[in-house]
């Protein structure tokens, strides 16, 4: 099995974690909302910049809108350790490039900070990602990520569009922070639309 297929299988397995919760909701009186907090789908410009932080907007390349994303955000566990670190929501997701470029499957923790008494919020995610990029050399539009597993960060500004819908502008980044010989960074920018249960 090739690396690309392994990454896609890992992404499917990660999203499969939500399967038991969905199956339980079909046979038990408890709704899926007891486990899954939000489902998101997104559309993104691919490889807008190499940097981890979204500051150099004037250098962004926004001409390759070719990524779609799918994310499952779970309720923050009712545990002291999660409350102590700000009650982040665990999440799994994938960002798939539809033009033969690099794709990611990721898992992490997502923090959300309301902006006063408005429907707007700031969001940050930190975790890890696997990819279907190369580890030695780069060809064409593909990245040399260096490590098979990289850090994953995402920053966002969003709004609640009612009781159940959200929209979040996100900048996601994956790289290894120099832990491997090569360290190409991949950053995607786009809009994730969510449905809260």
CSV table of C-alpha atoms in Angstrom, one decimal:
chain,number,residue,atom,x,y,z
A,1,UNK,CA,0.0,0.0,0.0
A,2,UNK,CA,1.4,3.4,-1.0
A,3,UNK,CA,2.0,6.3,1.3
A,4,UNK,CA,-1.0,8.2,-0.3
A,5,UNK,CA,-3.3,5.3,0.4
A,6,UNK,CA,-2.0,5.0,3.9
A,7,UNK,CA,-2.7,8.7,4.6
A,8,UNK,CA,-6.2,8.5,3.2
A,9,UNK,CA,-6.9,5.3,5.2
A,10,UNK,CA,-5.6,7.1,8.4
A,11,UNK,CA,-8.0,10.0,7.6
A,12,UNK,CA,-10.9,7.7,7.1
A,13,UNK,CA,-10.1,5.9,10.3
A,14,UNK,CA,-9.8,9.2,12.2
A,15,UNK,CA,-13.2,10.3,10.9
A,16,UNK,CA,-14.5,6.8,11.7
A,17,UNK,CA,-14.1,7.6,15.4
A,18,UNK,CA,-17.3,9.4,15.1
A,19,UNK,CA,-19.0,6.3,13.7
A,20,UNK,CA,-19.9,4.6,17.0
A,21,UNK,CA,-21.5,7.9,18.3
A,22,UNK,CA,-23.6,8.1,15.2
A,23,UNK,CA,-24.6,4.5,15.4
A,24,UNK,CA,-25.5,4.8,19.0
A,25,UNK,CA,-27.8,7.7,18.2
A,26,UNK,CA,-29.8,5.5,15.9
A,27,UNK,CA,-30.5,2.8,18.5
A,28,UNK,CA,-30.5,4.6,21.8
A,29,UNK,CA,-32.6,7.5,23.1
A,30,UNK,CA,-29.6,9.7,23.7
A,31,UNK,CA,-29.0,11.9,20.6
A,32,UNK,CA,-25.6,12.2,18.9
A,33,UNK,CA,-25.4,15.7,20.5
A,34,UNK,CA,-24.2,14.0,23.8
A,35,UNK,CA,-20.9,13.2,22.1
A,36,UNK,CA,-20.5,15.3,18.9
A,37,UNK,CA,-20.8,19.0,19.3
A,38,UNK,CA,-20.3,20.2,15.7
A,39,UNK,CA,-19.8,19.0,12.2
A,40,UNK,CA,-18.0,21.3,9.7
A,41,UNK,CA,-17.3,21.4,5.9
A,42,UNK,CA,-15.1,23.9,4.2
A,43,UNK,CA,-13.6,25.2,1.0
A,44,UNK,CA,-10.0,26.5,1.0
A,45,UNK,CA,-7.2,28.2,-1.0
A,46,UNK,CA,-4.3,25.7,-1.1
A,47,UNK,CA,-0.8,26.5,0.0
A,48,UNK,CA,-1.3,30.3,0.5
A,49,UNK,CA,1.9,30.7,2.5
A,50,UNK,CA,4.7,28.7,4.2
A,51,UNK,CA,4.5,30.5,7.6
A,52,UNK,CA,2.8,29.1,10.7
A,53,UNK,CA,1.3,32.4,11.7
A,54,UNK,CA,-1.2,34.3,9.4
A,55,UNK,CA,0.5,37.7,9.6
A,56,UNK,CA,2.0,38.3,6.2
A,57,UNK,CA,-1.3,38.6,4.3
A,58,UNK,CA,0.3,40.7,1.5
A,59,UNK,CA,2.3,37.6,0.6
A,60,UNK,CA,-0.6,35.1,0.4
A,61,UNK,CA,-1.4,33.3,-2.8
A,62,UNK,CA,-5.1,32.9,-3.1
A,63,UNK,CA,-5.5,31.7,-6.7
A,64,UNK,CA,-5.7,27.9,-5.9
A,65,UNK,CA,-9.1,27.3,-4.4
A,66,UNK,CA,-8.9,23.5,-4.5
A,67,UNK,CA,-9.2,22.1,-1.0
A,68,UNK,CA,-12.2,20.8,0.9
A,69,UNK,CA,-12.3,20.0,4.6
A,70,UNK,CA,-14.4,17.9,6.9
A,71,UNK,CA,-14.2,18.2,10.7
A,72,UNK,CA,-15.9,16.6,13.6
A,73,UNK,CA,-15.7,18.5,16.9
A,74,UNK,CA,-16.6,16.7,20.1
A,75,UNK,CA,-17.9,18.1,23.4
A,76,UNK,CA,-15.1,18.9,25.8
A,77,UNK,CA,-14.8,16.0,28.2
A,78,UNK,CA,-16.1,16.5,31.7
A,79,UNK,CA,-12.7,16.1,33.3
A,80,UNK,CA,-10.7,18.3,35.6
A,81,UNK,CA,-7.7,18.3,33.3
A,82,UNK,CA,-9.8,19.7,30.4
A,83,UNK,CA,-11.4,22.3,32.6
A,84,UNK,CA,-8.0,23.3,33.9
A,85,UNK,CA,-6.7,24.0,30.3
A,86,UNK,CA,-9.8,25.9,29.2
A,87,UNK,CA,-12.3,23.2,28.2
A,88,UNK,CA,-11.1,22.7,24.6
A,89,UNK,CA,-13.1,20.5,22.2
A,90,UNK,CA,-11.3,17.4,20.8
A,91,UNK,CA,-11.6,17.2,17.0
A,92,UNK,CA,-10.6,15.0,14.0
A,93,UNK,CA,-10.7,16.1,10.4
A,94,UNK,CA,-9.2,16.0,6.9
A,95,UNK,CA,-8.3,18.6,4.4
A,96,UNK,CA,-8.3,17.1,0.9
A,97,UNK,CA,-6.7,18.6,-2.1
A,98,UNK,CA,-8.7,18.0,-5.3
A,99,UNK,CA,-5.9,18.9,-7.7
A,100,UNK,CA,-3.3,16.2,-6.9
A,101,UNK,CA,-1.6,18.3,-4.2
A,102,UNK,CA,-0.9,17.6,-0.5
A,103,UNK,CA,-3.8,16.5,1.8
A,104,UNK,CA,-3.9,16.3,5.6
A,105,UNK,CA,-5.6,14.2,8.2
A,106,UNK,CA,-5.4,15.8,11.6
A,107,UNK,CA,-6.5,15.4,15.3
A,108,UNK,CA,-6.2,18.1,18.0
A,109,UNK,CA,-7.8,20.3,20.6
A,110,UNK,CA,-9.8,23.4,19.7
A,111,UNK,CA,-10.3,26.4,22.0
A,112,UNK,CA,-13.0,29.0,21.3
A,113,UNK,CA,-13.1,32.5,22.9
A,114,UNK,CA,-16.3,34.5,22.6
A,115,UNK,CA,-15.8,38.2,21.7
A,116,UNK,CA,-17.8,39.9,24.4
A,117,UNK,CA,-21.6,39.6,24.1
A,118,UNK,CA,-21.5,39.3,20.3
A,119,UNK,CA,-22.1,36.3,18.0
A,120,UNK,CA,-18.4,36.5,17.0
A,121,UNK,CA,-15.5,34.3,18.4
A,122,UNK,CA,-11.8,33.7,18.1
A,123,UNK,CA,-10.6,30.1,17.7
A,124,UNK,CA,-7.4,28.2,17.9
A,125,UNK,CA,-6.5,24.5,17.3
A,126,UNK,CA,-3.3,22.6,18.1
A,127,UNK,CA,-2.6,19.0,17.3
A,128,UNK,CA,-0.9,16.7,14.8
A,129,UNK,CA,-1.4,15.8,11.2
A,130,UNK,CA,-0.4,13.0,8.8
A,131,UNK,CA,-0.1,13.8,5.1
A,132,UNK,CA,0.4,12.3,1.7
A,133,UNK,CA,3.4,14.5,0.9
A,134,UNK,CA,6.9,13.4,0.2
A,135,UNK,CA,9.7,12.9,2.8
A,136,UNK,CA,12.7,13.2,0.5
A,137,UNK,CA,12.8,15.7,-2.4
A,138,UNK,CA,9.8,17.5,-3.8
A,139,UNK,CA,8.2,17.1,-7.2
A,140,UNK,CA,6.1,19.8,-8.9
A,141,UNK,CA,3.5,21.2,-6.5
A,142,UNK,CA,4.2,18.6,-3.8
A,143,UNK,CA,5.8,19.5,-0.4
A,144,UNK,CA,8.8,17.9,1.3
A,145,UNK,CA,7.3,17.7,4.8
A,146,UNK,CA,10.4,15.9,6.2
A,147,UNK,CA,8.5,14.0,9.0
A,148,UNK,CA,5.6,11.6,8.4
A,149,UNK,CA,3.7,13.3,11.3
A,150,UNK,CA,3.8,17.1,11.7
A,151,UNK,CA,2.4,19.7,14.0
A,152,UNK,CA,-1.0,21.1,13.1
A,153,UNK,CA,-2.2,24.6,14.0
A,154,UNK,CA,-5.3,26.4,13.0
A,155,UNK,CA,-6.5,30.0,13.7
A,156,UNK,CA,-9.9,31.3,13.0
A,157,UNK,CA,-12.4,34.1,13.4
A,158,UNK,CA,-16.0,33.0,13.3
A,159,UNK,CA,-19.7,33.8,14.0
A,160,UNK,CA,-22.7,32.0,15.2
A,161,UNK,CA,-25.3,32.3,12.5
A,162,UNK,CA,-28.2,31.3,14.6
A,163,UNK,CA,-28.9,28.6,17.1
A,164,UNK,CA,-27.1,25.8,15.2
A,165,UNK,CA,-25.0,27.2,12.3
A,166,UNK,CA,-21.5,28.7,12.4
A,167,UNK,CA,-19.1,30.1,9.9
A,168,UNK,CA,-15.4,30.3,10.6
A,169,UNK,CA,-12.6,31.9,8.4
A,170,UNK,CA,-9.6,29.7,9.1
A,171,UNK,CA,-5.9,29.6,8.5
A,172,UNK,CA,-4.5,26.1,9.0
A,173,UNK,CA,-0.8,25.2,9.0
A,174,UNK,CA,1.2,22.0,9.2
A,175,UNK,CA,5.0,21.6,9.5
A,176,UNK,CA,7.5,19.9,11.8
A,177,UNK,CA,9.2,23.0,13.4
A,178,UNK,CA,12.7,21.8,12.1
A,179,UNK,CA,12.6,18.4,13.8
A,180,UNK,CA,13.4,16.7,10.5
A,181,UNK,CA,15.9,17.4,7.8
A,182,UNK,CA,13.3,19.0,5.6
A,183,UNK,CA,10.5,21.3,6.9
A,184,UNK,CA,8.3,22.5,4.1
A,185,UNK,CA,5.2,24.3,5.6
A,186,UNK,CA,1.7,24.1,4.2
A,187,UNK,CA,-0.9,26.7,5.0
A,188,UNK,CA,-4.4,26.7,3.7
A,189,UNK,CA,-7.0,29.5,4.1
A,190,UNK,CA,-10.7,29.3,3.7
A,191,UNK,CA,-14.2,29.1,5.2
A,192,UNK,CA,-15.6,26.3,7.3
A,193,UNK,CA,-19.4,26.2,7.8
A,194,UNK,CA,-20.6,24.2,10.8
A,195,UNK,CA,-23.7,22.7,12.2
A,196,UNK,CA,-23.9,22.4,16.0
A,197,UNK,CA,-26.1,19.7,17.7
